[in-house]
PDB file of C-alpha atoms and ligand atoms in Angstrom:
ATOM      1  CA  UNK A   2       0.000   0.000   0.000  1.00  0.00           C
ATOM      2  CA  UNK A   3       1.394   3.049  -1.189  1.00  0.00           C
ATOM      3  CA  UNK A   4       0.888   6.348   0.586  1.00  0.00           C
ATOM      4  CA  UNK A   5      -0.229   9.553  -1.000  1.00  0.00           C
ATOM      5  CA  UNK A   6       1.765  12.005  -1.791  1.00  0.00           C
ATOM      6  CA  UNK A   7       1.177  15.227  -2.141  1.00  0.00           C
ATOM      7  CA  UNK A   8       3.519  18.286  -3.135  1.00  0.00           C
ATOM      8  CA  UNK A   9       2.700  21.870  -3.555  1.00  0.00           C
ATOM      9  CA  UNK A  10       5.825  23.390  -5.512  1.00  0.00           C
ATOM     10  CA  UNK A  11       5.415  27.041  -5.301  1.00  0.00           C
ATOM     11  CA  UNK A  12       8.441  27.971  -7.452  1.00  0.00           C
ATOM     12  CA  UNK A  13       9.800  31.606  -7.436  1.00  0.00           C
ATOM     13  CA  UNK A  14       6.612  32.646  -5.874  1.00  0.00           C
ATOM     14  CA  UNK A  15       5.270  33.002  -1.924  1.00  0.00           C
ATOM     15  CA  UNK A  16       5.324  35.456   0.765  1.00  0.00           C
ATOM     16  CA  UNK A  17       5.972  35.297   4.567  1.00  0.00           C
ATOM     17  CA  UNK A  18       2.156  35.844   4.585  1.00  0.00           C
ATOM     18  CA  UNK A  19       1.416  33.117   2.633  1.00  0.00           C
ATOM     19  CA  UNK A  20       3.630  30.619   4.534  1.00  0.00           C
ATOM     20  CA  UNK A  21       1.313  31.879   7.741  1.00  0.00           C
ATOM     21  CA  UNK A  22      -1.691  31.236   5.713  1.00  0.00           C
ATOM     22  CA  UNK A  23      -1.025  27.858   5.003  1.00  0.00           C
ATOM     23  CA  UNK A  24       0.218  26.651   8.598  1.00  0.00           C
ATOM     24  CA  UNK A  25      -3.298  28.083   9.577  1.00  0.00           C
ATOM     25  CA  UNK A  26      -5.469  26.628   7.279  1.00  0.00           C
ATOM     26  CA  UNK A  27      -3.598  22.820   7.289  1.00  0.00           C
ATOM     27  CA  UNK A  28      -3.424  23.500  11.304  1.00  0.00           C
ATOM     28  CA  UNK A  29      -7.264  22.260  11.473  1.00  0.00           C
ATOM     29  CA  UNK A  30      -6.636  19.799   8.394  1.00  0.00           C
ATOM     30  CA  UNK A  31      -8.398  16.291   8.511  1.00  0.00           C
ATOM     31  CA  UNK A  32      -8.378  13.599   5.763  1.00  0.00           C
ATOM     32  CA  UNK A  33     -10.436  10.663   5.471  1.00  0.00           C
ATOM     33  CA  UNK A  34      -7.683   8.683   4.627  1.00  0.00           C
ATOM     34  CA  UNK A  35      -4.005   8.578   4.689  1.00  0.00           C
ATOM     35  CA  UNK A  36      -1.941  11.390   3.086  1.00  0.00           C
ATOM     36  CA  UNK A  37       1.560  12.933   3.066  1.00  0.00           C
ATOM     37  CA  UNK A  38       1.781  16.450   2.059  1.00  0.00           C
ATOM     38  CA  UNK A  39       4.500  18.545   1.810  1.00  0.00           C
ATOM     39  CA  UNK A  40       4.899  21.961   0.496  1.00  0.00           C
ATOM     40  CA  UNK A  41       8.343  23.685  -1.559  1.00  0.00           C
ATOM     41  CA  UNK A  42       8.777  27.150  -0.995  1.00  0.00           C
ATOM     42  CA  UNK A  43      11.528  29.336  -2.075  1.00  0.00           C
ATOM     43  CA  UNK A  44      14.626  29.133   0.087  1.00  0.00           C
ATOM     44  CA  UNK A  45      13.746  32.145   2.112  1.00  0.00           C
ATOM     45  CA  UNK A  46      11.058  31.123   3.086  1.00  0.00           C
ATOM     46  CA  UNK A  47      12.232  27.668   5.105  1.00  0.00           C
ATOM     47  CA  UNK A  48      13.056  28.376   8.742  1.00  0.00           C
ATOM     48  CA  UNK A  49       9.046  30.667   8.548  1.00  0.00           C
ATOM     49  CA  UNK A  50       7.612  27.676   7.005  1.00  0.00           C
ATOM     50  CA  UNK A  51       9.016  25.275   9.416  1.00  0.00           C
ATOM     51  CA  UNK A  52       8.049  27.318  12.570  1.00  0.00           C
ATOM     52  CA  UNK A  53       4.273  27.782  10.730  1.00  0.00           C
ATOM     53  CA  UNK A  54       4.061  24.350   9.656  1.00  0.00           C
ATOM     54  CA  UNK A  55       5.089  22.507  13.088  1.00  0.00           C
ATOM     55  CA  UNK A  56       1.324  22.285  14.182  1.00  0.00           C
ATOM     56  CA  UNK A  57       0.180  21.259  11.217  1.00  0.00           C
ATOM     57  CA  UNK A  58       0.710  17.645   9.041  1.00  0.00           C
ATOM     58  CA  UNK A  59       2.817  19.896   6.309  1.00  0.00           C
ATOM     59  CA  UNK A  60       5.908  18.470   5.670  1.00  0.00           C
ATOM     60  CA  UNK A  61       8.775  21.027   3.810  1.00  0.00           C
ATOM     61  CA  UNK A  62      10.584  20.826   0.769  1.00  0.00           C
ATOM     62  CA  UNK A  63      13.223  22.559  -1.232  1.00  0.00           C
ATOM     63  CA  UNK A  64      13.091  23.457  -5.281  1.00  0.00           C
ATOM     64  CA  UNK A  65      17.184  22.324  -5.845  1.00  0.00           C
ATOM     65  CA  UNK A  66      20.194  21.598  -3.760  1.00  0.00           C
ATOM     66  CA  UNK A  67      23.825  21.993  -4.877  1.00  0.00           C
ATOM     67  CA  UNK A  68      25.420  18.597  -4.853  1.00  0.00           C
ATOM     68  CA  UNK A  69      28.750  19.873  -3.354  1.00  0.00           C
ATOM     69  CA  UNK A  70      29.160  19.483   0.299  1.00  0.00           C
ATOM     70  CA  UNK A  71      30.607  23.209   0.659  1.00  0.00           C
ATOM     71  CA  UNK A  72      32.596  25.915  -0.435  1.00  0.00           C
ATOM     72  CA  UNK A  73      32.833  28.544  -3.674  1.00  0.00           C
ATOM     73  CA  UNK A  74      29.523  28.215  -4.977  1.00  0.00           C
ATOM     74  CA  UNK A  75      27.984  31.380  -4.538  1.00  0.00           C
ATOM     75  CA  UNK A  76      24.222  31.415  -4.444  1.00  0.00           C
ATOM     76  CA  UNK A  77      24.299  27.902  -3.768  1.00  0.00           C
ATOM     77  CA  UNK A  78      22.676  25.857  -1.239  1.00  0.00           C
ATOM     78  CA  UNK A  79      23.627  22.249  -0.052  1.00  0.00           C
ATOM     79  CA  UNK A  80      22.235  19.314   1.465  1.00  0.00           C
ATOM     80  CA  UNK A  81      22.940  20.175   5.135  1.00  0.00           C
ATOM     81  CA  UNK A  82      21.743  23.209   5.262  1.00  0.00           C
ATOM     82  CA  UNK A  83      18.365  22.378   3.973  1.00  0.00           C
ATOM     83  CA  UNK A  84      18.086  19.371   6.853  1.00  0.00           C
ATOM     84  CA  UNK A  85      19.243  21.981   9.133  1.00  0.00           C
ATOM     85  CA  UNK A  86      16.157  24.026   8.401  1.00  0.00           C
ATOM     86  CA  UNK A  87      13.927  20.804   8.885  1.00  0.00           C
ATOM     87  CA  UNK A  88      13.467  19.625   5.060  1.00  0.00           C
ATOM     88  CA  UNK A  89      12.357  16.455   3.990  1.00  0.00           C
ATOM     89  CA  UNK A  90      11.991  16.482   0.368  1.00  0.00           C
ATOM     90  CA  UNK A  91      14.035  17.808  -2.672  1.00  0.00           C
ATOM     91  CA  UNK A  92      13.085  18.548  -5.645  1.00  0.00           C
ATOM     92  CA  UNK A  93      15.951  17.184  -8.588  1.00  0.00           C
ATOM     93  CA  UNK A  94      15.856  17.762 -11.865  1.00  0.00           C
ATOM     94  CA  UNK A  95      12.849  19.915 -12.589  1.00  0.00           C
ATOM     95  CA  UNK A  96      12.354  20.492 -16.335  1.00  0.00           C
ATOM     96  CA  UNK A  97      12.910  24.411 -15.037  1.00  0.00           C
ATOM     97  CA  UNK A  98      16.421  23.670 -13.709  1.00  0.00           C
ATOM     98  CA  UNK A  99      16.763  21.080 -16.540  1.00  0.00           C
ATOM     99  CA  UNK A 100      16.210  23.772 -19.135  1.00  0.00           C
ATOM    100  CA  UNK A 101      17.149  27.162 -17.896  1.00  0.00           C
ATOM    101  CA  UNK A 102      19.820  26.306 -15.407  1.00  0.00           C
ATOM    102  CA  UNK A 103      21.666  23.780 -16.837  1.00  0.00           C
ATOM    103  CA  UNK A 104      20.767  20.082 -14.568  1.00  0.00           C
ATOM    104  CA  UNK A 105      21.939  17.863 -16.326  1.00  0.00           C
ATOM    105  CA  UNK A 106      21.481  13.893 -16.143  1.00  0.00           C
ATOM    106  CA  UNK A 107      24.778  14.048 -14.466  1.00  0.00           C
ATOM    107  CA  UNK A 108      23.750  17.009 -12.275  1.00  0.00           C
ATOM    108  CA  UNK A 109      20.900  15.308 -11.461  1.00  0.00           C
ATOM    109  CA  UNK A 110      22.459  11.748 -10.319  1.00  0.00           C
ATOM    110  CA  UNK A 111      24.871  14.080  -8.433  1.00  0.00           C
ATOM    111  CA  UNK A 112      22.327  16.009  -6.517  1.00  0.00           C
ATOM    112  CA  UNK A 113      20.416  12.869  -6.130  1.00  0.00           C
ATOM    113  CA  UNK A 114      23.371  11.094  -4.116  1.00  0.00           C
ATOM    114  CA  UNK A 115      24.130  14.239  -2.338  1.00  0.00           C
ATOM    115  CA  UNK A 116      20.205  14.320  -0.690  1.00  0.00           C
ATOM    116  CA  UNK A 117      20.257  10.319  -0.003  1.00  0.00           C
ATOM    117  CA  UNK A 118      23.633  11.122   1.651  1.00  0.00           C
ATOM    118  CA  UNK A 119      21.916  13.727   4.019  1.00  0.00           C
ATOM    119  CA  UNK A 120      18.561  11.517   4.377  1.00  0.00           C
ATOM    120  CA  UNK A 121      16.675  13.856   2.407  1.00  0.00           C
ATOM    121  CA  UNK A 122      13.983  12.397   0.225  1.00  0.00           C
ATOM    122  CA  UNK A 123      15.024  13.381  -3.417  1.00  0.00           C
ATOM    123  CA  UNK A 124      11.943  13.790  -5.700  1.00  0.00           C
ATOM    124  CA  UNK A 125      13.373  13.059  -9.389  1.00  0.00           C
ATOM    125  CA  UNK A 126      11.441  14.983 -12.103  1.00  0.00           C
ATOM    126  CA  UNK A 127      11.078  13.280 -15.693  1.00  0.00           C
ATOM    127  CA  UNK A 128       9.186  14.208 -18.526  1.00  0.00           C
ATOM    128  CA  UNK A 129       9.411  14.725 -22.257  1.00  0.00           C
ATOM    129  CA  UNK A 130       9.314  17.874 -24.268  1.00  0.00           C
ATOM    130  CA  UNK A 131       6.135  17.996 -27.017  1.00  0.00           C
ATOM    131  CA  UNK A 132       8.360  17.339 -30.006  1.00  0.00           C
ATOM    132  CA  UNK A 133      10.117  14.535 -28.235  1.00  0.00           C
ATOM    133  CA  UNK A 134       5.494  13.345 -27.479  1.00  0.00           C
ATOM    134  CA  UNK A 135       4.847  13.871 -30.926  1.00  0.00           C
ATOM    135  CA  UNK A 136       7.937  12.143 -32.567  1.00  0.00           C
ATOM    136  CA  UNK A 137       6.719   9.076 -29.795  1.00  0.00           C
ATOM    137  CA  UNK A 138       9.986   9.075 -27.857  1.00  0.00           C
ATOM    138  CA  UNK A 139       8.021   9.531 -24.719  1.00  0.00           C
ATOM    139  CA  UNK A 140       9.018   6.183 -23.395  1.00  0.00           C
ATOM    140  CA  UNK A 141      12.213   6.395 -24.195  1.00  0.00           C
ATOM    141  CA  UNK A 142      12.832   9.826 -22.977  1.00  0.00           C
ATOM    142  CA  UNK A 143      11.440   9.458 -19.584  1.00  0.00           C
ATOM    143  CA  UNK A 144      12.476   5.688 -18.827  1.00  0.00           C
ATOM    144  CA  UNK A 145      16.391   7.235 -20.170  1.00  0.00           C
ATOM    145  CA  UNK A 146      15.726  10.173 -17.604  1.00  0.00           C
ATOM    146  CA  UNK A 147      14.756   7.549 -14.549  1.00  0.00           C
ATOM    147  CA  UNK A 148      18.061   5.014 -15.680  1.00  0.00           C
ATOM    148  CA  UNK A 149      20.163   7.510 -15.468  1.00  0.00           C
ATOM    149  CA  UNK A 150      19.902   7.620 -12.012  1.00  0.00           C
ATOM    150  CA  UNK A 151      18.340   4.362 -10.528  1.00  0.00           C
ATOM    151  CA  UNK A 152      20.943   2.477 -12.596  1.00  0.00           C
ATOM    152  CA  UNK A 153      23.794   3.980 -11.120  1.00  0.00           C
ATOM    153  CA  UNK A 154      22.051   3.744  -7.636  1.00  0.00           C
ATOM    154  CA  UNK A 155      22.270   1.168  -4.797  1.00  0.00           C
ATOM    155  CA  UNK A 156      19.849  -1.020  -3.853  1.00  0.00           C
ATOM    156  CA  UNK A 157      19.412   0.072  -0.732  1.00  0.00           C
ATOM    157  CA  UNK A 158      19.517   3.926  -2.002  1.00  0.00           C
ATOM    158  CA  UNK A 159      17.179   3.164  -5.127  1.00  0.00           C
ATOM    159  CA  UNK A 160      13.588   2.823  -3.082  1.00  0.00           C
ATOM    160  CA  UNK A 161      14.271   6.134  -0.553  1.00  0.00           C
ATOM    161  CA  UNK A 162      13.320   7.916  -3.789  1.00  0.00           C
ATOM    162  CA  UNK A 163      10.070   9.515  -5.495  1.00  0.00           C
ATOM    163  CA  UNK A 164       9.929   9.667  -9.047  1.00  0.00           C
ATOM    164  CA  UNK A 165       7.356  12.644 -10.333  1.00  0.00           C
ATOM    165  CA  UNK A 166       6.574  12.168 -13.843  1.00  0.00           C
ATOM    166  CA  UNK A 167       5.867  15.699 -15.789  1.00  0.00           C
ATOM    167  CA  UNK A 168       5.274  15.733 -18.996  1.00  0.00           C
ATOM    168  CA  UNK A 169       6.618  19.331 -19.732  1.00  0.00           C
ATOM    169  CA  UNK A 170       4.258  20.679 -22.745  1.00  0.00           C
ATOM    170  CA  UNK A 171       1.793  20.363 -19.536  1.00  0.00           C
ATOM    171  CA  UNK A 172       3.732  22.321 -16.913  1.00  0.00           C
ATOM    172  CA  UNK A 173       2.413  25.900 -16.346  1.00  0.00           C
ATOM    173  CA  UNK A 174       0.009  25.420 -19.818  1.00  0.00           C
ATOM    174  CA  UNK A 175      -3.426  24.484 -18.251  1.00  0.00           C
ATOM    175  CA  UNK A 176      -2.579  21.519 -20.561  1.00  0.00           C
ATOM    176  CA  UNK A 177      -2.973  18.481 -18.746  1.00  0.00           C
ATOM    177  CA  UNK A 178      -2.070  15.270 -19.559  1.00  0.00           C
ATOM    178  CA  UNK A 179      -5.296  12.827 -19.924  1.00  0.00           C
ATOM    179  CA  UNK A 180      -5.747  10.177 -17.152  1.00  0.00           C
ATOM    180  CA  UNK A 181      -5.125   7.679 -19.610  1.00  0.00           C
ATOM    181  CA  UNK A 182      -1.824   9.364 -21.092  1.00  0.00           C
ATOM    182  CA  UNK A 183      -0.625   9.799 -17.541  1.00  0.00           C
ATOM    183  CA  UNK A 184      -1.284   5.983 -16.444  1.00  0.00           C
ATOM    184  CA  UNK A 185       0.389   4.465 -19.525  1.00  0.00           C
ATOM    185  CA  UNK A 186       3.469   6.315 -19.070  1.00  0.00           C
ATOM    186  CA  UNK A 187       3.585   5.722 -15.611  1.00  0.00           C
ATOM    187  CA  UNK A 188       2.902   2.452 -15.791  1.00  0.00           C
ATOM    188  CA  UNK A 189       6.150   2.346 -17.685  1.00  0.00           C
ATOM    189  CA  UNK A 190       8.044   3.521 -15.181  1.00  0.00           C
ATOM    190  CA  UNK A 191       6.789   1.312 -12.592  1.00  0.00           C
ATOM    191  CA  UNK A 192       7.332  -1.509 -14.915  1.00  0.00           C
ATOM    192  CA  UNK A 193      11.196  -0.684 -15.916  1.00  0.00           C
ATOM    193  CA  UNK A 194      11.395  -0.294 -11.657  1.00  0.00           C
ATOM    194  CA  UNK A 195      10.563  -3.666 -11.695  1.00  0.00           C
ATOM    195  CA  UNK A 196      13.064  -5.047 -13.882  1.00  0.00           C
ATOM    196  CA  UNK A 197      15.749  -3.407 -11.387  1.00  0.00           C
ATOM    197  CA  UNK A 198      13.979  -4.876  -8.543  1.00  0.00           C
ATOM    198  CA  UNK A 199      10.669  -6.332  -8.380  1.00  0.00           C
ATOM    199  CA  UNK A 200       9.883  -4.576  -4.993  1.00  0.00           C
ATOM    200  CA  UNK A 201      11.190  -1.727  -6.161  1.00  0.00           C
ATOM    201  CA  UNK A 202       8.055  -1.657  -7.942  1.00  0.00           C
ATOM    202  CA  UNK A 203       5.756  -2.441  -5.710  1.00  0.00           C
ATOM    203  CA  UNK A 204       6.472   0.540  -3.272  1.00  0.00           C
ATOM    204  CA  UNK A 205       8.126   3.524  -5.423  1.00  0.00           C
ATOM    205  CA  UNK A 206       5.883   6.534  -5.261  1.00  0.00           C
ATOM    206  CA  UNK A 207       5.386   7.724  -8.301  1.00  0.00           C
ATOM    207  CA  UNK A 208       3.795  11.588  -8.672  1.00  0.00           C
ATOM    208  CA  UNK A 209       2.036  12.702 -11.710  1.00  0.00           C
ATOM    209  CA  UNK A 210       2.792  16.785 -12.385  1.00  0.00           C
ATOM    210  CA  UNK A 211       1.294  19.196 -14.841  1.00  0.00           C
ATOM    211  CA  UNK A 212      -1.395  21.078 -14.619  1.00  0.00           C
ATOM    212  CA  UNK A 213      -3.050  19.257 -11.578  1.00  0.00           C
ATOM    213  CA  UNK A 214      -5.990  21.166 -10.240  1.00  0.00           C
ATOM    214  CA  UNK A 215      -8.677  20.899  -7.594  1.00  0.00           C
ATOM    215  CA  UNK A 216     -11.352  20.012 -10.713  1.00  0.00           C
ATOM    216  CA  UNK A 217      -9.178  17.203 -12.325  1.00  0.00           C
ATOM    217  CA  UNK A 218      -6.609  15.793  -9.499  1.00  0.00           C
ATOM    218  CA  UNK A 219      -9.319  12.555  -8.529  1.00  0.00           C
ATOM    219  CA  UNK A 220      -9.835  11.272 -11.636  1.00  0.00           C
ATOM    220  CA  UNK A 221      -5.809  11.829 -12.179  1.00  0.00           C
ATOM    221  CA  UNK A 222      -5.206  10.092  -8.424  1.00  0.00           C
ATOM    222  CA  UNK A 223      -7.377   7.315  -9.520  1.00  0.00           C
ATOM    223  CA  UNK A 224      -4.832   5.552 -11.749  1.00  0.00           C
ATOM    224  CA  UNK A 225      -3.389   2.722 -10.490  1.00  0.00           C
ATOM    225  CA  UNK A 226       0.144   3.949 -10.967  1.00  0.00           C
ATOM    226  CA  UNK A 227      -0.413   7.590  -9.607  1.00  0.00           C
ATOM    227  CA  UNK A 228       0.293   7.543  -6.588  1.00  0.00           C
ATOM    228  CA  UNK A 229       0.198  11.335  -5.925  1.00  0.00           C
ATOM    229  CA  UNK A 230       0.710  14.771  -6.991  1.00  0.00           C
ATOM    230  CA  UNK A 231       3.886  17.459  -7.930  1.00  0.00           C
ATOM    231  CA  UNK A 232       1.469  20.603  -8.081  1.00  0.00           C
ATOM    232  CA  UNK A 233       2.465  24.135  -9.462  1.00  0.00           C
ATOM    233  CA  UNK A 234       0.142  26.712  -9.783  1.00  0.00           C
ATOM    234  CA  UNK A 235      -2.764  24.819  -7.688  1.00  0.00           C
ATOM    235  CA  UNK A 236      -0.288  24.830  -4.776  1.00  0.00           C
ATOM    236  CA  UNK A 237      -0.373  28.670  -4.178  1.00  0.00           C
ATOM    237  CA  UNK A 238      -3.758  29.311  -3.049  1.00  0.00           C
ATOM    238  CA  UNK A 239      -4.238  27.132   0.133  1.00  0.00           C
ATOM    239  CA  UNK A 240      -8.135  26.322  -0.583  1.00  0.00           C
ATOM    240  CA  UNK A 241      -7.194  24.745  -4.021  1.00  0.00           C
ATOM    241  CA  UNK A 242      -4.444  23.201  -2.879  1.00  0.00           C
ATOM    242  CA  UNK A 243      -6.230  21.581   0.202  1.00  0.00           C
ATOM    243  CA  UNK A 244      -8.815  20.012  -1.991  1.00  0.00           C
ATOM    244  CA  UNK A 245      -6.339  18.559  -4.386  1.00  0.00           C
ATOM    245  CA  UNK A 246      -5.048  17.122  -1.219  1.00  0.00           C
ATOM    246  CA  UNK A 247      -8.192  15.826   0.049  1.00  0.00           C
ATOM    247  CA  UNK A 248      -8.852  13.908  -3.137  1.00  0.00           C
ATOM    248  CA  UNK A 249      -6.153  12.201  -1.602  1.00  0.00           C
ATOM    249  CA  UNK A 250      -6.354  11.472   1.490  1.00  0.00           C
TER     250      UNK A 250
HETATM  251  C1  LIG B  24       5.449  21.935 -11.485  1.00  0.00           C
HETATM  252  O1  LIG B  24       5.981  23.037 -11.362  1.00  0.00           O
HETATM  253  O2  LIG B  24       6.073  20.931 -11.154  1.00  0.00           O
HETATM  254  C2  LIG B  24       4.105  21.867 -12.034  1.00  0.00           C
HETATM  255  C3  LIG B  24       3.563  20.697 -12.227  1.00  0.00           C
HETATM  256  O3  LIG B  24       3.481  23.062 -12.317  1.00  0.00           O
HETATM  257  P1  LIG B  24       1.926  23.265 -12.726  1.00  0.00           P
HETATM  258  O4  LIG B  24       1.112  22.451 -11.767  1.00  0.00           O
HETATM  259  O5  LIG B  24       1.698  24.714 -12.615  1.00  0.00           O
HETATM  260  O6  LIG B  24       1.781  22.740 -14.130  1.00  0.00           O
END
């Protein structure tokens, strides 16, 4: 039985007031079921969110990390600092930091390591471009974006992971990909997890991202091989966000 996961990444976006906002409204949160949540503020905004959050079932997450453990990296942040201001989850890999900042595969297998080292939860991002969807390299794109990583990966180090799929043509569009699109390529991935280990599987969490909203995030969290949510836009305002989180939970 796989948890839910939700994740609200607000990007380069927030405000002290919002952080408050949301450690208000999640304070008097109940689900019907199960649920991790976690929201992904800007950098600034960790040590508020932790102190608004502790009352509340939000967990916190940063955007990147830096995969060195120190030094001349100006505007950098690494791994221990972000446990140090009570983060769980990383984000690696984003299609943003994949295409305007320069992650690389290698950058992203690097940063990956670097968060297992310091126990943080790293939440891969994979997805294909729309030329790469309409040429129908999908599968190959994505499961080349998840090998790169779990191959080079421990056993041990491969299922601390969560794997957000994100189609990219539907990040930030209002496009969204259908259920069914979703699900196959999903499925995929769970099915080339198996091959490296048939547990591995079983218990990954896999996230589906782009374009999730309050109106479409059931019938999305209904697949069999979603197994939660990497939410943009609908993570900024705390009502829409809640209810994509009680479609979970
Ligand atoms: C994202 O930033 O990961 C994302 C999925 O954004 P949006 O929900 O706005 O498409």
């Amino acid at each position: 039985m796989r948890t839910p996961l939700i994740a609200g990444n607000w990007k380069m976006n927030g405000s002290a007031e919002r952080v408050r906002a949301f450690g208000e409204a999640f304070a008097r949160a109940e689900f019907a079921a199960a649920v991790d949540i976690a929201v992904i503020p800007p950098f600034p905004y960790l040590e508020a969110a932790r102190s608004a959050f502790s009352a509340t079932p939000l967990a916190l997450g940063a955007q990147t990390l830096n995969p060195h453990p120190a030094g001349a990296h100006t505007g950098e942040v690494n791994a221990a600092m972000l446990v140090e201001f009570g983060v769980s989850y990383v984000l690696v890999g984003h299609s943003e930091r994949r295409q305007h900042y320069g992650e690389t595969d290698e950058g992203v297998y690097q940063r990956v390591c670097a968060a297992l080292d310091a126990g943080l939860v790293p939440v891969l991002c994979v997805g294909e471009v729309l030329e790469e969807r309409q040429a129908g390299a999908t599968r190959e794109v994505v499961l080349g974006q998840v090998a790169a990583v779990m191959q080079r990966l421990e056993p041990g180090q491969r299922e601390r992971l969560v794997i957000a799929y994100e189609p990219v043509w539907a990040i930030g569009t209002g496009l969204t990909a259908t259920p069914a699109e979703a699900q196959t390529t999903m499925g995929e991935i769970r099915a080339y997890l198996a091959t490296l280990d048939r547990s591995l599987g079983d218990t990954l969490r896999l996230l589906y991202g782009g374009s999730m909203k309050a109106s479409n995030a059931a019938e999305l969290l209904a697949q069999p091989d979603i197994d939660g949510g990497l939410v943009g836009g609908a993570s900024l305002q705390v009502d829409d966000f809640f209810a994509i989180c009680q479609s979970a939970g």
